[in-house]
XYZ file of C-alpha atoms in Angstrom:
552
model
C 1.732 28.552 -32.614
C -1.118 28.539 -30.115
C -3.433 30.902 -29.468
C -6.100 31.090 -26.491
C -9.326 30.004 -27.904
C -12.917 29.907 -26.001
C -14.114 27.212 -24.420
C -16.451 24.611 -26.547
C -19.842 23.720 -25.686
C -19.818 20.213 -23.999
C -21.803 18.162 -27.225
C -18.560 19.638 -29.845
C -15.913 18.045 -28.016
C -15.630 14.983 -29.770
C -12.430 13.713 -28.993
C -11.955 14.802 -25.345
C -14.996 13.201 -24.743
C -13.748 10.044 -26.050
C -10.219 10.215 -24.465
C -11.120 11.406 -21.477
C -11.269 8.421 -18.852
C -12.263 9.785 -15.682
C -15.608 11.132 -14.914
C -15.688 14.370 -14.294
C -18.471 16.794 -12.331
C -17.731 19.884 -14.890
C -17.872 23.381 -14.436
C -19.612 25.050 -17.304
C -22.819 27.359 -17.706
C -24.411 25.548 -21.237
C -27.147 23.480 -19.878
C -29.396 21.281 -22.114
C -32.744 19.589 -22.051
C -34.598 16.552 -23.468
C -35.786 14.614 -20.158
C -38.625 13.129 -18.393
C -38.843 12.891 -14.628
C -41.210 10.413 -12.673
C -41.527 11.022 -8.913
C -39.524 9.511 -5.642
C -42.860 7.947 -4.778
C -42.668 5.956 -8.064
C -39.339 4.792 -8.088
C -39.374 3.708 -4.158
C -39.056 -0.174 -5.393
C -36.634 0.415 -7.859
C -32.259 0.034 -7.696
C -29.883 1.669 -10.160
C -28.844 -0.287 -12.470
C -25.321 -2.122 -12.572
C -23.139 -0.643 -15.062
C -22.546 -3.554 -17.275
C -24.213 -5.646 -19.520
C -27.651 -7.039 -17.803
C -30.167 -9.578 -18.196
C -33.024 -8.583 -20.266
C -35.499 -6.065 -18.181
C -38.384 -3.970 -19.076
C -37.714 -0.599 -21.248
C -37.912 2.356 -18.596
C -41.482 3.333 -18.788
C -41.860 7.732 -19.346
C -44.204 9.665 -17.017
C -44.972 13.344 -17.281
C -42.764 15.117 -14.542
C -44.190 16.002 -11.166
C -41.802 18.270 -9.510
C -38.725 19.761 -10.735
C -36.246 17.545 -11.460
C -32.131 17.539 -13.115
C -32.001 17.385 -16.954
C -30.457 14.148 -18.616
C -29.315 14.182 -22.140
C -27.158 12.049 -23.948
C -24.633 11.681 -27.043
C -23.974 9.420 -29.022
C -19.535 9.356 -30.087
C -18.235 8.346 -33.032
C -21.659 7.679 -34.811
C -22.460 9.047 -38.148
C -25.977 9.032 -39.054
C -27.100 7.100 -35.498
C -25.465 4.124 -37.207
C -23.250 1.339 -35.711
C -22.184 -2.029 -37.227
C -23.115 -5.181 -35.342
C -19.703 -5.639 -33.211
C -18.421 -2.212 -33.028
C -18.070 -0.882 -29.614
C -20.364 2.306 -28.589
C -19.077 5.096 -26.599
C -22.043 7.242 -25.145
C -21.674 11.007 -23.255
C -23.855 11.664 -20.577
C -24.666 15.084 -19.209
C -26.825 15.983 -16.403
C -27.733 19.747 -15.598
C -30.332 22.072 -13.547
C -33.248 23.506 -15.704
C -32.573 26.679 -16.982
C -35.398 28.528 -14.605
C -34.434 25.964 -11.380
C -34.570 28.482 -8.536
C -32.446 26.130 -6.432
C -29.201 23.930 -6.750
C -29.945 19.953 -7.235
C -27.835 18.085 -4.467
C -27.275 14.166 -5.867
C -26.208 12.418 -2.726
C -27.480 8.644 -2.927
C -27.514 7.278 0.320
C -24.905 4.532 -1.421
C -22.182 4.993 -3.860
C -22.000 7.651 -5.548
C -24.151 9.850 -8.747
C -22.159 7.684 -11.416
C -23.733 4.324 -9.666
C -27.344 6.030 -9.968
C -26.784 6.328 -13.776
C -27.901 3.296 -16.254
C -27.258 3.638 -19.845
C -29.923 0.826 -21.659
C -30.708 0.296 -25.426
C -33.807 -1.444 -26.137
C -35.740 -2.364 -29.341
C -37.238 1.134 -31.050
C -40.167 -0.921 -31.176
C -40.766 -1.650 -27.580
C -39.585 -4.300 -25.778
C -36.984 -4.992 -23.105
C -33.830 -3.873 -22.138
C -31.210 -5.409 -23.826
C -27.873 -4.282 -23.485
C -26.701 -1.659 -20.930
C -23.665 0.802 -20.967
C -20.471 0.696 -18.305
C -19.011 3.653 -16.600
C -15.523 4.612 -17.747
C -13.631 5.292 -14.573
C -15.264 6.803 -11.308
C -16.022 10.155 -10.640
C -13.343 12.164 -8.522
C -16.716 12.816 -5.538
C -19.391 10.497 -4.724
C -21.588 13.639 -4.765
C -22.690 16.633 -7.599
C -24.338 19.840 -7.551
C -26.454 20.866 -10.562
C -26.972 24.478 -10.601
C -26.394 27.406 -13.546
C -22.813 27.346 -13.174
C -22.300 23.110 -12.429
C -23.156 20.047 -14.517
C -21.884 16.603 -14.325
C -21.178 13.953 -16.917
C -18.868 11.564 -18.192
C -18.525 8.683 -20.586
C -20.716 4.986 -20.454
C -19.375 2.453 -23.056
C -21.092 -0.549 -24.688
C -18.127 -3.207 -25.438
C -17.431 -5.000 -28.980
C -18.893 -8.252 -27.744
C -22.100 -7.393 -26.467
C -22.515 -5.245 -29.204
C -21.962 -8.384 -31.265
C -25.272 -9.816 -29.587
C -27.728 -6.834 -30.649
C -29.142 -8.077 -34.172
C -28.808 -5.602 -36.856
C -32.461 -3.462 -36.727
C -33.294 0.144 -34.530
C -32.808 0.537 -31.336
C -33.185 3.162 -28.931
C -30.664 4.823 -26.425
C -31.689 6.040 -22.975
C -30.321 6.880 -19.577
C -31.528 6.739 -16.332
C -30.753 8.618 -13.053
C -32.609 6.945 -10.278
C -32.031 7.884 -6.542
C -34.105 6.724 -3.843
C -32.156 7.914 -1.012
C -30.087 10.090 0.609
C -29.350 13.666 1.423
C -30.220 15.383 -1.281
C -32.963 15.324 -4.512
C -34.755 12.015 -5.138
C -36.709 10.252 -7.564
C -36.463 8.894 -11.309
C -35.446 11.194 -14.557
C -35.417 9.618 -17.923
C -33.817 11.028 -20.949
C -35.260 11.191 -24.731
C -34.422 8.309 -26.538
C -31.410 8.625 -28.791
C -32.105 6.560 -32.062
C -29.421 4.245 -33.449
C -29.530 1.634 -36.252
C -27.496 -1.364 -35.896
C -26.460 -2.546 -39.499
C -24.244 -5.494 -40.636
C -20.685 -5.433 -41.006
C -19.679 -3.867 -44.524
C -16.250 -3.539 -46.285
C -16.985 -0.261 -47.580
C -14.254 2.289 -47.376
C -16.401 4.765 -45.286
C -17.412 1.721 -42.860
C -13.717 0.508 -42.441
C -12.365 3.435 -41.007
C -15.183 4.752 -39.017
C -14.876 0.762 -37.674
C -11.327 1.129 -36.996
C -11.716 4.704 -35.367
C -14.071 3.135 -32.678
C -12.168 0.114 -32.096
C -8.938 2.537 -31.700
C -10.831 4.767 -29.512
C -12.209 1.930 -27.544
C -8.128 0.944 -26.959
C -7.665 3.900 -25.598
C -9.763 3.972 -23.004
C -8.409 0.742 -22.016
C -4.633 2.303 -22.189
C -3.658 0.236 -25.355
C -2.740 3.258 -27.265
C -0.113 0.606 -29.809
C -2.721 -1.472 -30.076
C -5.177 1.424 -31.262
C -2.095 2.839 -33.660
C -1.896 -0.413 -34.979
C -5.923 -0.506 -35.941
C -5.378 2.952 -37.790
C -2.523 2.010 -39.415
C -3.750 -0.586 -41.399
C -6.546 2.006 -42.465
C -3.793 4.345 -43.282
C -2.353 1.852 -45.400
C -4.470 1.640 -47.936
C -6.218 5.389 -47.367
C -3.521 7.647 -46.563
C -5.239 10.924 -47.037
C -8.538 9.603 -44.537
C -8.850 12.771 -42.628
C -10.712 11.536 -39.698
C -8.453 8.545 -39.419
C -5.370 10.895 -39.740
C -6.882 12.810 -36.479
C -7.148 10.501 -34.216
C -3.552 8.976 -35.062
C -2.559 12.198 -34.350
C -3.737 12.301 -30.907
C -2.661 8.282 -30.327
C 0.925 9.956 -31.006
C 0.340 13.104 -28.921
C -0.654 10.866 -26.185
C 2.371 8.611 -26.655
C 4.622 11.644 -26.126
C 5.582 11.889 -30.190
C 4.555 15.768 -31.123
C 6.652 14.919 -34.315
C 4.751 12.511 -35.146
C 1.660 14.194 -34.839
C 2.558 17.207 -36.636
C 3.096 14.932 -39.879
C -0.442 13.451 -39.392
C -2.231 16.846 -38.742
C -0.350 18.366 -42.131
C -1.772 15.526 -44.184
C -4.701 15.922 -42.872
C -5.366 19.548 -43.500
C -3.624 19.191 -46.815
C -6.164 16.098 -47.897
C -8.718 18.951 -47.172
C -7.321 21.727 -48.859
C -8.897 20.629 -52.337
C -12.435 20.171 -50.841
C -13.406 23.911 -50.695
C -15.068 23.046 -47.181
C -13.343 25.572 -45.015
C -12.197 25.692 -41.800
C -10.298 22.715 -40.591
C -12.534 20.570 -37.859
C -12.624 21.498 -34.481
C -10.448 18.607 -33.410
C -7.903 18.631 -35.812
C -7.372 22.294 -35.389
C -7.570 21.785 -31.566
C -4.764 18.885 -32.442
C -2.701 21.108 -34.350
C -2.472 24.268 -31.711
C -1.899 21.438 -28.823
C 1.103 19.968 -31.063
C 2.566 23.212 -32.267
C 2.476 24.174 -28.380
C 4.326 21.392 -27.502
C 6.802 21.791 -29.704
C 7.793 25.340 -29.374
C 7.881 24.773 -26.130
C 9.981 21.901 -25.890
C 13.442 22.492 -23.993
C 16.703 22.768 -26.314
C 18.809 21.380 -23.990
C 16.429 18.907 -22.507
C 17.439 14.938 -23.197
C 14.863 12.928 -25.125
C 14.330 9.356 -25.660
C 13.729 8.384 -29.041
C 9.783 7.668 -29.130
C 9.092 4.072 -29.856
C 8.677 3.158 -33.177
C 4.653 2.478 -33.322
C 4.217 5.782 -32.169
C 5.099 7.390 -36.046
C 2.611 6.682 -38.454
C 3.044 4.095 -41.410
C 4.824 4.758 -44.859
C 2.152 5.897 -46.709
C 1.651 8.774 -44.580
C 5.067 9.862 -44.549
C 5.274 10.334 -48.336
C 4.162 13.578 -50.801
C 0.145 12.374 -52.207
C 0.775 11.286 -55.312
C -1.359 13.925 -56.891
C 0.954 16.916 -55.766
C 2.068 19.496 -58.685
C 3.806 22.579 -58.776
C 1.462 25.164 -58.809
C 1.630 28.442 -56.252
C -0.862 28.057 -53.230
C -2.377 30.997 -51.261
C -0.797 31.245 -47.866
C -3.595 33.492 -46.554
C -6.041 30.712 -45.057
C -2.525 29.037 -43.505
C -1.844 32.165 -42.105
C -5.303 32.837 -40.275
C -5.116 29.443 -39.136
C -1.782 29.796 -36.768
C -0.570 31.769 -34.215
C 1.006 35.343 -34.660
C 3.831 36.127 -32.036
C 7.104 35.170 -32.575
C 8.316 31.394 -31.523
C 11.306 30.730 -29.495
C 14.252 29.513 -30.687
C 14.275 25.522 -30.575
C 15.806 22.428 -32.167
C 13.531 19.339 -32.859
C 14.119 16.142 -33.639
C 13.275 14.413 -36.681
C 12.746 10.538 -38.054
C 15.679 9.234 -39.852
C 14.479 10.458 -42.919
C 12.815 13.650 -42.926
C 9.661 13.165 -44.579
C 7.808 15.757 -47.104
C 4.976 15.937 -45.589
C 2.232 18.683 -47.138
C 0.685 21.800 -45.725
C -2.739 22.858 -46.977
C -2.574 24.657 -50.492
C -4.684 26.937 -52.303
C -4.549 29.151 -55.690
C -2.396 31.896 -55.313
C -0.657 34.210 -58.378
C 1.658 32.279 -60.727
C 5.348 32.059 -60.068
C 7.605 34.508 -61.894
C 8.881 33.683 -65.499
C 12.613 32.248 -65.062
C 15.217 33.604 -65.211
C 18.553 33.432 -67.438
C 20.348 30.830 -65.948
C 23.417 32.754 -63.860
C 26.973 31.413 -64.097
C 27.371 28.447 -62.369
C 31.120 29.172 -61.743
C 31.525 31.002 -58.491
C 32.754 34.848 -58.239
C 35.577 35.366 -56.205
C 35.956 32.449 -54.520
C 36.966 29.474 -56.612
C 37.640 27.476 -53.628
C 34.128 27.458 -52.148
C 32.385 23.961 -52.736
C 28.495 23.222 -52.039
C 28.042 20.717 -49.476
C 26.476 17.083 -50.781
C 23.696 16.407 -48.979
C 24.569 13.063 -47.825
C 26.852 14.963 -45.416
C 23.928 17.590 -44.478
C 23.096 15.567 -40.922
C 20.113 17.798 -39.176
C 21.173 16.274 -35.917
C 24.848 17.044 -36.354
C 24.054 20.496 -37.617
C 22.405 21.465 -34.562
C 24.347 19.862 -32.407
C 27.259 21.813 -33.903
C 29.269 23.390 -31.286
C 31.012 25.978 -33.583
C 27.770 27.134 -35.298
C 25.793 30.001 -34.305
C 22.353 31.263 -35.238
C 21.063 34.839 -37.000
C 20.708 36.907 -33.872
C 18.523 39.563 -36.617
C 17.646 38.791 -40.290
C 15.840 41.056 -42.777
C 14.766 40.437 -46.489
C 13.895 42.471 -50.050
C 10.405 41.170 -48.910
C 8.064 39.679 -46.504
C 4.683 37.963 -47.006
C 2.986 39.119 -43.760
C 4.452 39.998 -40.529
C 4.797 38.793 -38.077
C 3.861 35.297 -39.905
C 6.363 34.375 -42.653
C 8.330 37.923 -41.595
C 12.481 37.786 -41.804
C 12.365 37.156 -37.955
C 11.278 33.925 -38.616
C 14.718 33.371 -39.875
C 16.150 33.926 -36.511
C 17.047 31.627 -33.848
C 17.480 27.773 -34.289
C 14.972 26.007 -36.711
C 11.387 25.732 -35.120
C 9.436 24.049 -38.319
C 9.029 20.523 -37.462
C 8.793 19.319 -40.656
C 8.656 20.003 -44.982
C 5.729 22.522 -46.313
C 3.946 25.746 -45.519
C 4.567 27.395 -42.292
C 3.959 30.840 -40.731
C 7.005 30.269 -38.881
C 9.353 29.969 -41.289
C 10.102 33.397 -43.557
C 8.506 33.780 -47.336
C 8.730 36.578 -50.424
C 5.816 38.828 -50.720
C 3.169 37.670 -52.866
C 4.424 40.407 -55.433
C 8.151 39.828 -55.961
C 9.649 38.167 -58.601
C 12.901 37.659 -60.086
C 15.908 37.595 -57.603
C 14.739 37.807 -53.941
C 17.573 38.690 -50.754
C 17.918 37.975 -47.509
C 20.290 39.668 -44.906
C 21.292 37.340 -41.561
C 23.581 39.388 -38.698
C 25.251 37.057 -36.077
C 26.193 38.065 -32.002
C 29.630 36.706 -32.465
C 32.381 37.551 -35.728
C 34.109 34.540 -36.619
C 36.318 33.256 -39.145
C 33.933 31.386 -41.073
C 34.141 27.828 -42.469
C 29.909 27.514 -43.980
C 26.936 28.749 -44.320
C 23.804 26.166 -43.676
C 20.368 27.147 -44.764
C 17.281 25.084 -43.770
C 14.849 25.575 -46.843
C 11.741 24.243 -44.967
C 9.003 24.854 -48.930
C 10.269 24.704 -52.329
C 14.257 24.508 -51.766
C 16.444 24.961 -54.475
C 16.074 28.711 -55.741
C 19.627 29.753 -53.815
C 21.851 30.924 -56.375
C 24.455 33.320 -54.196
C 25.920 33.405 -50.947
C 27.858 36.228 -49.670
C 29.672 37.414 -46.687
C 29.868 40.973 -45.068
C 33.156 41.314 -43.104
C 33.323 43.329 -40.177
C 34.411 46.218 -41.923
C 31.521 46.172 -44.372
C 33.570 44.510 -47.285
C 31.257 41.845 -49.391
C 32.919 38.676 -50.317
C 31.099 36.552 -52.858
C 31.254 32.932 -51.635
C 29.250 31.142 -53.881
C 27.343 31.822 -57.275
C 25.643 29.769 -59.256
C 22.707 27.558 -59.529
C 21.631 24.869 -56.680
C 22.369 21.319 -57.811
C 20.082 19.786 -55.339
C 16.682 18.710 -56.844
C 13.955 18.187 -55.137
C 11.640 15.114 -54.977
C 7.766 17.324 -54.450
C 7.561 21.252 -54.369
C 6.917 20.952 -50.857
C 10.587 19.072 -49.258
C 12.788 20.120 -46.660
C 16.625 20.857 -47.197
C 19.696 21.880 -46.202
C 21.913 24.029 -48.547
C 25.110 24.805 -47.400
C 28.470 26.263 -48.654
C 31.894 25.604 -47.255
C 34.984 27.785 -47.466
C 38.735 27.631 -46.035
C 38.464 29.834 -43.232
C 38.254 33.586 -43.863
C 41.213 35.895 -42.991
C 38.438 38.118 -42.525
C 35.809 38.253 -39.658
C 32.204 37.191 -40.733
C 29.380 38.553 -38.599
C 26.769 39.022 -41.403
C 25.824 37.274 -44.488
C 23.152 37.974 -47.982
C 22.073 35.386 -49.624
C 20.359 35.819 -53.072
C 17.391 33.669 -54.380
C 15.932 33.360 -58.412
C 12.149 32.814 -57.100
C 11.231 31.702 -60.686
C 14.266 28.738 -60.221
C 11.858 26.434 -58.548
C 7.790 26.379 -58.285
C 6.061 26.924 -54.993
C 6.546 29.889 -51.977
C 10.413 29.985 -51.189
C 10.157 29.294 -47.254
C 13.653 29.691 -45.081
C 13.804 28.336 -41.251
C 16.999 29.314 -40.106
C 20.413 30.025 -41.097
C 24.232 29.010 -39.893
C 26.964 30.111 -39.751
C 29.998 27.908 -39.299
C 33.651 29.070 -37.591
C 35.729 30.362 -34.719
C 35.845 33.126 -32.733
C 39.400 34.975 -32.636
């Protein structure tokens, strides 16, 4: 679920600066520093510079300020350690903003084009030397003119490409930008910003270099709209590195983009679950940012709305899709899970799912062990010898929801709740809202402290005679070992008891359990179902519940 959360300073937002195309004049009252200004009278013979590669020129010489002038500062994206392999494209962020103690607004109006064409991004040699590459614009800004004052900056995005990155020799460089106006309405003259180190090294196969390599080149796609093309240069990453949580990130937002929340969701789990072992903390700004966007959009999404199935690049490749190979059955602690999601209540929605729903893991911690089993209880049902457990192979999630004569718990209540309103018995209510397998706040769980048998209670708007019960175990299925119905006049009819035959591939898997009965005689309108917590290892999480029949 998503919760309102305060705007970030301008230098944090990693991946909105990379995605965003347009150049923007931004409203925001963080300002920076780290310039040097030269006067109009020094600049009068000097043009700004084209934005796109140039012929060698002179490094932009620095000269102590004269009279006030805007503040330039620059970032380097997707660059650990200021270094960049010889070929790999460069994505720089340019800000410009009004010194803190300016009494007065700075007006950029060039007397030609607009503030963006007054802006050069150049690397040179660190050494000295001349200008050897320079940065393009990506896209044009929505007003030739900006205002720079405590409440208004403006900035945007400059890119060097792959193949004139290709030319710069491996060695240290230097990264500047220039704002040069010599005309117009408004302030004039020449402001350099510090120089932003950056080492260009040769290409290596290391593990650490291949995906930040492929994370560039993707990014670089997607400024250039080839968002398959980008999913298709993380894949192969993913391949081989499945649990890369940078690389799982930015797939994330390739399938956000591409209109495939799904899709995302599974990458942002495996991404905070590849973290949950590294004691590190709090997930990173953009994958948490990822994760409320995605959970927004699919709470949100209409029931009834048609969708087109998303294309098949958009979902991310096997490897992803499957349980690490290092899970085991031990108890996590849902508290960090918890803090991490939203607490009101989500609507009722159905969501669609790949073919086959994939167990894909939630982040995990220590937590108290699992109670000791139980005797096994008898597998031969009481009172209704005629009840049968569903096979899964006939347990269709898009034919259960699409189920005309099923209806969902209007209320639900249990022995015991982990927290409320995360993981609370209203969780159980509505249509299922987990997208996919593992920990969820939206889904309902035991208190920390049961053990032994655990119930649940489920109370439907409309009696019927029922035909089955469907429940969508979304963490550690197969701990059901009793279904019951209440009648309308309170009588409880046993449907099922015994012990779940379905067993599951990872502690973490998503499945239906259901139980089908000739129709009652009696009506149904609320049903218990009983769970052995110590049947199965992990938190015992339940979506929703059906119930199957016909109104009289």
């Amino acid at each position: 679920m998503n919760l309102p959360r305060p705007r970030v300073p301008f230098a944090r937002r990693l991946l909105a600066a990379a995605l965003a195309a347009p150049l923007l004049l931004t409203a925001c009252g963080d300002t920076g520093s780290g310039s040097a200004a030269t006067s109009a009278a020094d600049t009068a013979n000097k043009t700004p510079a084209a934005a796109a590669v140039a012929p060698a020129s002179a490094a932009p010489t620095i000269e102590s300020p004269t009279r006030p002038a805007p503040e330039l500062t620059l970032t380097l994206r997707g660059v650990a350690d200021d270094v960049v392999e010889q070929g790999e494209p460069l994505r720089i962020a340019v800000r410009l903003a009004a010194p803190r103690d300016a009494a007065d607004a700075f007006e950029l109006a060039p007397a030609t084009g607009s503030w963006v064409d007054a802006i050069s991004v150049e690397i040179a040699p660190a050494n000295g030397g001349a200008v050897l590459a320079r940065a393009e614009a990506i896209g044009t800004a929505d007003n030739p003119h900006a205002t720079l004052d405590t409440t208004r900056v403006a900035g945007g995005l400059w890119r060097v490409a792959a193949a004139t990155m290709q030319q710069l020799v491996p060695g240290d460089y230097d990264v500047r930008a220039r704002l040069a106006i010599t005309g117009g309405t408004g302030w004039t003259g020449d402001v350099v910003s510090d120089a932003t180190p950056l080492q260009v090294a040769a290409v290596s196969e290391s593990a650490e270099r291949v995906a930040q390599r492929a994370i560039n080149l993707a990014q670089d796609a997607l400024l250039d709209g080839r968002d398959e093309e980008a999913a298709a240069l993380l894949d192969a990453v993913l391949k081989n590195t499945p649990d890369d949580v940078r690389v799982l990130t930015v797939r994330g937002v390739i399938a956000e983009r591409a209109g495939n929340p799904m899709a995302a969701m599974i990458c942002v789990n495996r991404a905070l679950h590849a973290r949950s072992g590294t004691g590190t903390g709090l997930p990173p700004l953009d994958l948490d940012e990822l994760q409320n966007r995605v959970m927004a959009a699919l709470l949100t999404d209409p029931v009834d709305t048609p969708h087109e199935d998303p294309p098949a690049w958009t979902w991310p490749p096997a490897a992803v899709l499957v349980p690490p190979a290092q899970e085991t059955p031990a108890a996590e602690d849902k508290s960090s899970a918890g803090a991490q999601s939203a607490a009101a209540p989500a609507p009722s929605i159905a969501l669609a799912a790949p073919t086959e729903t994939p167990a894909v893991i939630a982040p995990t911690s220590s937590a108290p062990v699992a109670a000791d089993a139980l005797p096994a209880v008898a597998s031969a049902p009481a009172g209704s010898s005629s009840a049968i457990v569903v096979p899964g192979a006939e347990l269709n999630e898009a034919d259960i929801l699409a189920d005309s004569a099923g209806q969902w718990a209007a209320t639900a209540k249990a022995g015991s709740e982990y927290g409320a309103p995360n993981y609370s018995a209203a969780k159980m209510t509505g249509a299922p809202n987990v997208p996919v397998a593992g920990d969820s706040v939206e889904a309902w769980c035991h208190n920390s402290s049961a053990q032994g048998l655990e119930w649940i209670e489920l109370t439907y708007a409309t009696p019927v005679h029922a035909t089955e019960v469907r429940v969508r175990q979304t963490n550690a299925p197969g701990a059901i070992v009793k279904v019951e119905a209440i009648a309308a006049d309170g009588t409880l009819h046993v449907w099922w008891e015994g012990i779940d035959p379905y067993t599951a591939p990872a502690q973490r898997d998503l499945a239906w359990f259901a139980v089908r009965v000739p129709a009652t005689p009696y009506l149904v309108a609320k049903l218990k179902i009983t769970l052995n917590l110590a049947a199965v290892p992990g938190w015992k999480e339940i979506d929703a519940v059906q119930l199957v029949g016909t109104a009289p």
